[in-house]
Amino acid sequence: MRVADRWFDHETVDDGVIRIVEPHVDPFLRGNMYLVRGRERDLLVDTGLGIASLREQLDELFERPAVAVATHRHFDHTGGLHEFDEVAVHGDDAKAVANAEGFASLRIEDYPPEELGGYDVGQSLLTALPHEGFDVGGYRVHPAAPTRVLEEGDVFDLGDRRFTVLHLPGHTPGEIGLWEEQTGTLFSGDCVYESGVLLDEMPESNIEDYVASMRRLLDLPVRIVHGGHDDSFGRERLHELIDEYVAKRAL
């Protein structure tokens, strides 16, 4: 397998919001990372797989202090947390992140078909390597001790932007969203994303909680949703995704 010329791509997707992706990762594991620029500090929402160093390869983006927040415990969102001095995770997922607990693999053969959630996955989860000699089978996530344990209603104040923590359990117990009322911006993590292939049958998932979290999002005056995977979308699409999920799962 070839070595990638660069591991990360990034683009501005909204005012003051940069989306970072790992283009050589199959969409099944390719999580979004979002860097939100604030007047006084920056906010990094999720950190990808940790296959390559965000700090080293995107040093031009991290000129100022940034707090890294994990929307939930899964390894495709927490791999790079250990690179940051400030790490924030909800209390219900904090222990798993601090101890790097849970399944983590880059080998497609380690995933039973029922865990692929309907994704059309190729023969490999990587289309390139981050560097010469990278051992796919030896991939591990580094533990990252949270410096801030989050709960419902906590606020990230960036000086000119304020994001409120919404506890949205279901995918994992500590799944969160980040809501900016002033701009109608929602970072939804893996609670909801554009493809609608939502994973709710993992050992740490709870469908009843998931339904309640989705219903809660109906009441938000959303302008734009930046999901944990796939492209960003608006309020109409959010309501479609919620309605589809609730119709399928609600008792």
CSV table of C-alpha atoms in Angstrom, one decimal:
chain,number,residue,atom,x,y,z
A,1,MET,CA,0.0,0.0,0.0
A,2,ARG,CA,1.3,3.4,-0.9
A,3,VAL,CA,2.3,6.1,1.6
A,4,ALA,CA,0.1,9.2,1.5
A,5,ASP,CA,1.7,12.5,0.5
A,6,ARG,CA,-0.4,14.1,3.3
A,7,TRP,CA,-2.7,12.6,5.8
A,8,PHE,CA,-5.3,15.3,6.5
A,9,ASP,CA,-7.4,17.5,4.3
A,10,HIS,CA,-9.2,20.6,5.6
A,11,GLU,CA,-11.7,23.2,4.4
A,12,THR,CA,-13.8,26.0,5.8
A,13,VAL,CA,-17.4,24.8,6.0
A,14,ASP,CA,-19.0,27.7,7.9
A,15,ASP,CA,-18.1,31.0,9.4
A,16,GLY,CA,-15.1,30.3,11.6
A,17,VAL,CA,-15.5,26.5,11.3
A,18,ILE,CA,-12.8,24.4,9.6
A,19,ARG,CA,-13.6,20.7,8.9
A,20,ILE,CA,-10.6,18.3,9.1
A,21,VAL,CA,-10.8,14.8,7.6
A,22,GLU,CA,-8.5,11.8,7.0
A,23,PRO,CA,-9.2,11.2,3.3
A,24,HIS,CA,-7.3,7.9,3.1
A,25,VAL,CA,-9.7,6.3,5.7
A,26,ASP,CA,-12.8,4.4,4.5
A,27,PRO,CA,-16.0,6.5,5.1
A,28,PHE,CA,-17.1,3.9,7.7
A,29,LEU,CA,-14.3,5.1,10.0
A,30,ARG,CA,-13.7,8.6,8.5
A,31,GLY,CA,-14.8,10.9,11.3
A,32,ASN,CA,-15.0,14.7,11.0
A,33,MET,CA,-12.9,17.0,13.1
A,34,TYR,CA,-14.0,20.6,13.5
A,35,LEU,CA,-11.8,23.5,14.5
A,36,VAL,CA,-13.8,26.5,15.7
A,37,ARG,CA,-12.0,29.8,15.7
A,38,GLY,CA,-12.8,32.0,18.7
A,39,ARG,CA,-11.6,35.5,19.6
A,40,GLU,CA,-9.7,34.3,22.7
A,41,ARG,CA,-9.3,30.5,22.1
A,42,ASP,CA,-10.2,27.7,19.7
A,43,LEU,CA,-12.3,24.6,20.1
A,44,LEU,CA,-11.5,21.3,18.4
A,45,VAL,CA,-14.4,19.0,18.2
A,46,ASP,CA,-13.2,15.4,17.9
A,47,THR,CA,-9.7,14.3,16.9
A,48,GLY,CA,-9.9,11.4,14.4
A,49,LEU,CA,-8.1,8.1,14.6
A,50,GLY,CA,-4.7,9.4,15.8
A,51,ILE,CA,-2.9,7.6,12.9
A,52,ALA,CA,-1.0,10.7,12.2
A,53,SER,CA,-0.2,13.8,14.3
A,54,LEU,CA,-2.6,16.7,14.0
A,55,ARG,CA,-0.1,18.9,15.8
A,56,GLU,CA,2.8,18.1,13.4
A,57,GLN,CA,0.9,18.0,10.1
A,58,LEU,CA,-1.5,20.8,10.7
A,59,ASP,CA,0.7,23.1,12.8
A,60,GLU,CA,-0.5,26.2,10.9
A,61,LEU,CA,-4.0,25.6,12.2
A,62,PHE,CA,-3.1,25.2,15.8
A,63,GLU,CA,-1.3,28.5,16.4
A,64,ARG,CA,-3.4,29.3,19.5
A,65,PRO,CA,-4.5,27.3,22.6
A,66,ALA,CA,-7.3,24.9,21.7
A,67,VAL,CA,-9.4,22.7,23.9
A,68,ALA,CA,-10.1,19.3,22.4
A,69,VAL,CA,-13.5,17.9,23.2
A,70,ALA,CA,-14.7,14.4,22.4
A,71,THR,CA,-18.3,14.0,21.4
A,72,HIS,CA,-18.1,10.4,22.6
A,73,ARG,CA,-15.7,7.6,23.5
A,74,HIS,CA,-15.2,5.8,20.2
A,75,PHE,CA,-11.7,5.5,18.8
A,76,ASP,CA,-12.5,7.2,15.4
A,77,HIS,CA,-13.2,10.4,17.4
A,78,THR,CA,-10.6,10.2,20.2
A,79,GLY,CA,-7.4,9.0,18.6
A,80,GLY,CA,-5.7,12.4,18.7
A,81,LEU,CA,-6.9,13.7,22.1
A,82,HIS,CA,-3.6,12.8,23.8
A,83,GLU,CA,-1.8,15.6,21.8
A,84,PHE,CA,-3.7,18.4,23.6
A,85,ASP,CA,-3.2,19.9,27.0
A,86,GLU,CA,-6.9,20.5,27.5
A,87,VAL,CA,-9.2,17.6,26.9
A,88,ALA,CA,-13.0,17.6,27.6
A,89,VAL,CA,-15.3,14.5,27.7
A,90,HIS,CA,-18.7,13.8,29.2
A,91,GLY,CA,-18.6,12.1,32.6
A,92,ASP,CA,-20.3,8.9,31.3
A,93,ASP,CA,-17.6,8.4,28.7
A,94,ALA,CA,-14.6,9.9,30.5
A,95,LYS,CA,-13.3,6.7,32.1
A,96,ALA,CA,-13.3,4.9,28.7
A,97,VAL,CA,-11.3,7.7,27.1
A,98,ALA,CA,-8.9,8.0,30.0
A,99,ASN,CA,-8.1,4.3,29.8
A,100,ALA,CA,-8.4,3.9,26.1
A,101,GLU,CA,-11.0,1.2,26.7
A,102,GLY,CA,-13.1,-0.4,24.0
A,103,PHE,CA,-12.7,-1.9,20.5
A,104,ALA,CA,-10.3,-0.3,18.1
A,105,SER,CA,-9.1,-1.8,14.8
A,106,LEU,CA,-8.1,-0.7,11.3
A,107,ARG,CA,-8.5,-4.2,9.9
A,108,ILE,CA,-11.8,-4.9,8.1
A,109,GLU,CA,-11.6,-8.6,9.1
A,110,ASP,CA,-12.1,-7.7,12.7
A,111,TYR,CA,-15.6,-6.3,12.0
A,112,PRO,CA,-18.6,-8.7,11.8
A,113,PRO,CA,-21.0,-7.7,9.1
A,114,GLU,CA,-23.7,-6.6,11.6
A,115,GLU,CA,-21.3,-4.0,13.0
A,116,LEU,CA,-20.8,-2.3,9.7
A,117,GLY,CA,-24.2,-0.8,9.9
A,118,GLY,CA,-25.0,-1.1,6.2
A,119,TYR,CA,-21.9,0.7,5.0
A,120,ASP,CA,-20.4,-0.6,1.7
A,121,VAL,CA,-16.9,-1.1,3.0
A,122,GLY,CA,-14.0,-2.1,0.7
A,123,GLN,CA,-11.4,-4.7,1.3
A,124,SER,CA,-9.3,-2.4,3.4
A,125,LEU,CA,-10.2,0.4,5.8
A,126,LEU,CA,-7.2,2.4,4.6
A,127,THR,CA,-6.4,3.4,1.0
A,128,ALA,CA,-2.9,4.6,2.0
A,129,LEU,CA,-0.5,4.5,4.9
A,130,PRO,CA,0.5,7.6,7.0
A,131,HIS,CA,4.2,6.8,6.8
A,132,GLU,CA,6.5,4.1,5.7
A,133,GLY,CA,6.4,1.0,8.0
A,134,PHE,CA,3.1,1.8,9.6
A,135,ASP,CA,1.7,-1.4,11.2
A,136,VAL,CA,-2.1,-1.6,10.6
A,137,GLY,CA,-2.4,-4.5,12.9
A,138,GLY,CA,-0.5,-2.8,15.7
A,139,TYR,CA,-2.9,0.2,15.8
A,140,ARG,CA,-3.8,1.3,19.3
A,141,VAL,CA,-5.4,4.4,20.8
A,142,HIS,CA,-3.4,6.4,23.4
A,143,PRO,CA,-5.1,7.0,26.7
A,144,ALA,CA,-6.1,10.7,27.3
A,145,ALA,CA,-7.0,11.8,30.8
A,146,PRO,CA,-9.7,14.5,30.6
A,147,THR,CA,-8.8,17.8,32.2
A,148,ARG,CA,-12.5,18.7,32.2
A,149,VAL,CA,-15.4,16.3,32.8
A,150,LEU,CA,-18.5,17.6,31.1
A,151,GLU,CA,-22.2,17.5,32.0
A,152,GLU,CA,-25.4,18.9,30.5
A,153,GLY,CA,-25.4,22.7,30.3
A,154,ASP,CA,-21.7,23.3,30.5
A,155,VAL,CA,-20.4,26.0,28.3
A,156,PHE,CA,-17.3,26.5,26.2
A,157,ASP,CA,-16.7,30.3,26.0
A,158,LEU,CA,-14.3,31.2,23.1
A,159,GLY,CA,-14.6,34.9,23.8
A,160,ASP,CA,-17.0,35.7,21.0
A,161,ARG,CA,-18.7,32.4,20.7
A,162,ARG,CA,-20.4,30.2,23.3
A,163,PHE,CA,-21.2,26.5,22.9
A,164,THR,CA,-23.5,24.7,25.3
A,165,VAL,CA,-23.1,21.0,26.0
A,166,LEU,CA,-26.2,18.9,25.2
A,167,HIS,CA,-26.1,15.4,26.7
A,168,LEU,CA,-27.4,13.1,23.9
A,169,PRO,CA,-27.0,9.5,25.1
A,170,GLY,CA,-27.9,6.6,22.9
A,171,HIS,CA,-24.9,5.9,20.6
A,172,THR,CA,-22.8,5.9,23.8
A,173,PRO,CA,-23.8,6.8,27.3
A,174,GLY,CA,-21.7,10.0,27.2
A,175,GLU,CA,-22.5,11.2,23.7
A,176,ILE,CA,-22.8,15.0,23.5
A,177,GLY,CA,-23.7,17.7,21.1
A,178,LEU,CA,-22.4,21.3,21.2
A,179,TRP,CA,-25.1,24.0,20.5
A,180,GLU,CA,-24.5,27.7,19.7
A,181,GLU,CA,-27.8,29.4,20.0
A,182,GLN,CA,-26.6,32.7,18.5
A,183,THR,CA,-25.8,31.1,15.1
A,184,GLY,CA,-28.1,28.0,15.2
A,185,THR,CA,-25.0,25.8,14.9
A,186,LEU,CA,-25.1,22.2,16.2
A,187,PHE,CA,-22.1,19.9,16.4
A,188,SER,CA,-24.0,16.6,16.7
A,189,GLY,CA,-21.2,14.0,17.0
A,190,ASP,CA,-22.5,10.5,16.1
A,191,CYS,CA,-26.0,11.2,17.5
A,192,VAL,CA,-27.0,12.1,13.9
A,193,TYR,CA,-25.2,12.6,10.6
A,194,GLU,CA,-26.2,13.0,7.0
A,195,SER,CA,-26.1,9.4,5.8
A,196,GLY,CA,-28.6,8.3,8.4
A,197,VAL,CA,-26.7,5.0,9.0
A,198,LEU,CA,-26.8,5.4,12.8
A,199,LEU,CA,-25.3,2.7,15.0
A,200,ASP,CA,-27.4,1.9,18.0
A,201,GLU,CA,-26.8,-1.8,18.7
A,202,MET,CA,-23.3,-1.8,20.1
A,203,PRO,CA,-22.8,-3.0,23.7
A,204,GLU,CA,-22.6,0.6,25.0
A,205,SER,CA,-25.7,1.8,23.0
A,206,ASN,CA,-29.2,2.3,24.3
A,207,ILE,CA,-32.1,2.6,21.8
A,208,GLU,CA,-34.5,4.1,24.2
A,209,ASP,CA,-32.0,6.8,25.1
A,210,TYR,CA,-31.3,7.4,21.5
A,211,VAL,CA,-34.9,8.0,20.6
A,212,ALA,CA,-35.2,10.5,23.4
A,213,SER,CA,-32.1,12.3,22.3
A,214,MET,CA,-33.3,12.5,18.7
A,215,ARG,CA,-36.7,13.9,19.8
A,216,ARG,CA,-35.0,16.5,21.8
A,217,LEU,CA,-33.2,17.8,18.8
A,218,LEU,CA,-36.5,18.6,17.1
A,219,ASP,CA,-37.0,21.6,19.3
A,220,LEU,CA,-33.7,23.3,18.5
A,221,PRO,CA,-33.9,26.2,16.0
A,222,VAL,CA,-31.1,24.7,14.0
A,223,ARG,CA,-29.5,26.5,11.0
A,224,ILE,CA,-26.7,24.0,10.3
A,225,VAL,CA,-25.6,20.6,11.7
A,226,HIS,CA,-22.0,19.5,11.6
A,227,GLY,CA,-22.1,15.7,12.2
A,228,GLY,CA,-19.5,13.3,13.3
A,229,HIS,CA,-19.4,11.8,9.8
A,230,ASP,CA,-20.4,12.9,6.3
A,231,ASP,CA,-21.3,16.4,5.1
A,232,SER,CA,-23.0,19.2,7.0
A,233,PHE,CA,-26.7,19.8,6.5
A,234,GLY,CA,-29.7,22.0,7.5
A,235,ARG,CA,-32.8,21.9,9.7
A,236,GLU,CA,-35.0,20.2,7.1
A,237,ARG,CA,-32.6,17.3,6.7
A,238,LEU,CA,-32.2,17.0,10.4
A,239,HIS,CA,-36.0,16.6,10.9
A,240,GLU,CA,-36.0,14.0,8.1
A,241,LEU,CA,-33.3,12.0,9.8
A,242,ILE,CA,-35.0,12.3,13.2
A,243,ASP,CA,-38.4,11.2,11.8
A,244,GLU,CA,-36.9,8.2,10.0
A,245,TYR,CA,-35.1,7.1,13.1
A,246,VAL,CA,-38.0,7.5,15.5
A,247,ALA,CA,-40.4,5.8,13.2
A,248,LYS,CA,-38.0,2.8,13.0
A,249,ARG,CA,-37.0,2.6,16.7
A,250,ALA,CA,-39.7,4.1,18.9
A,251,LEU,CA,-41.8,1.6,20.8
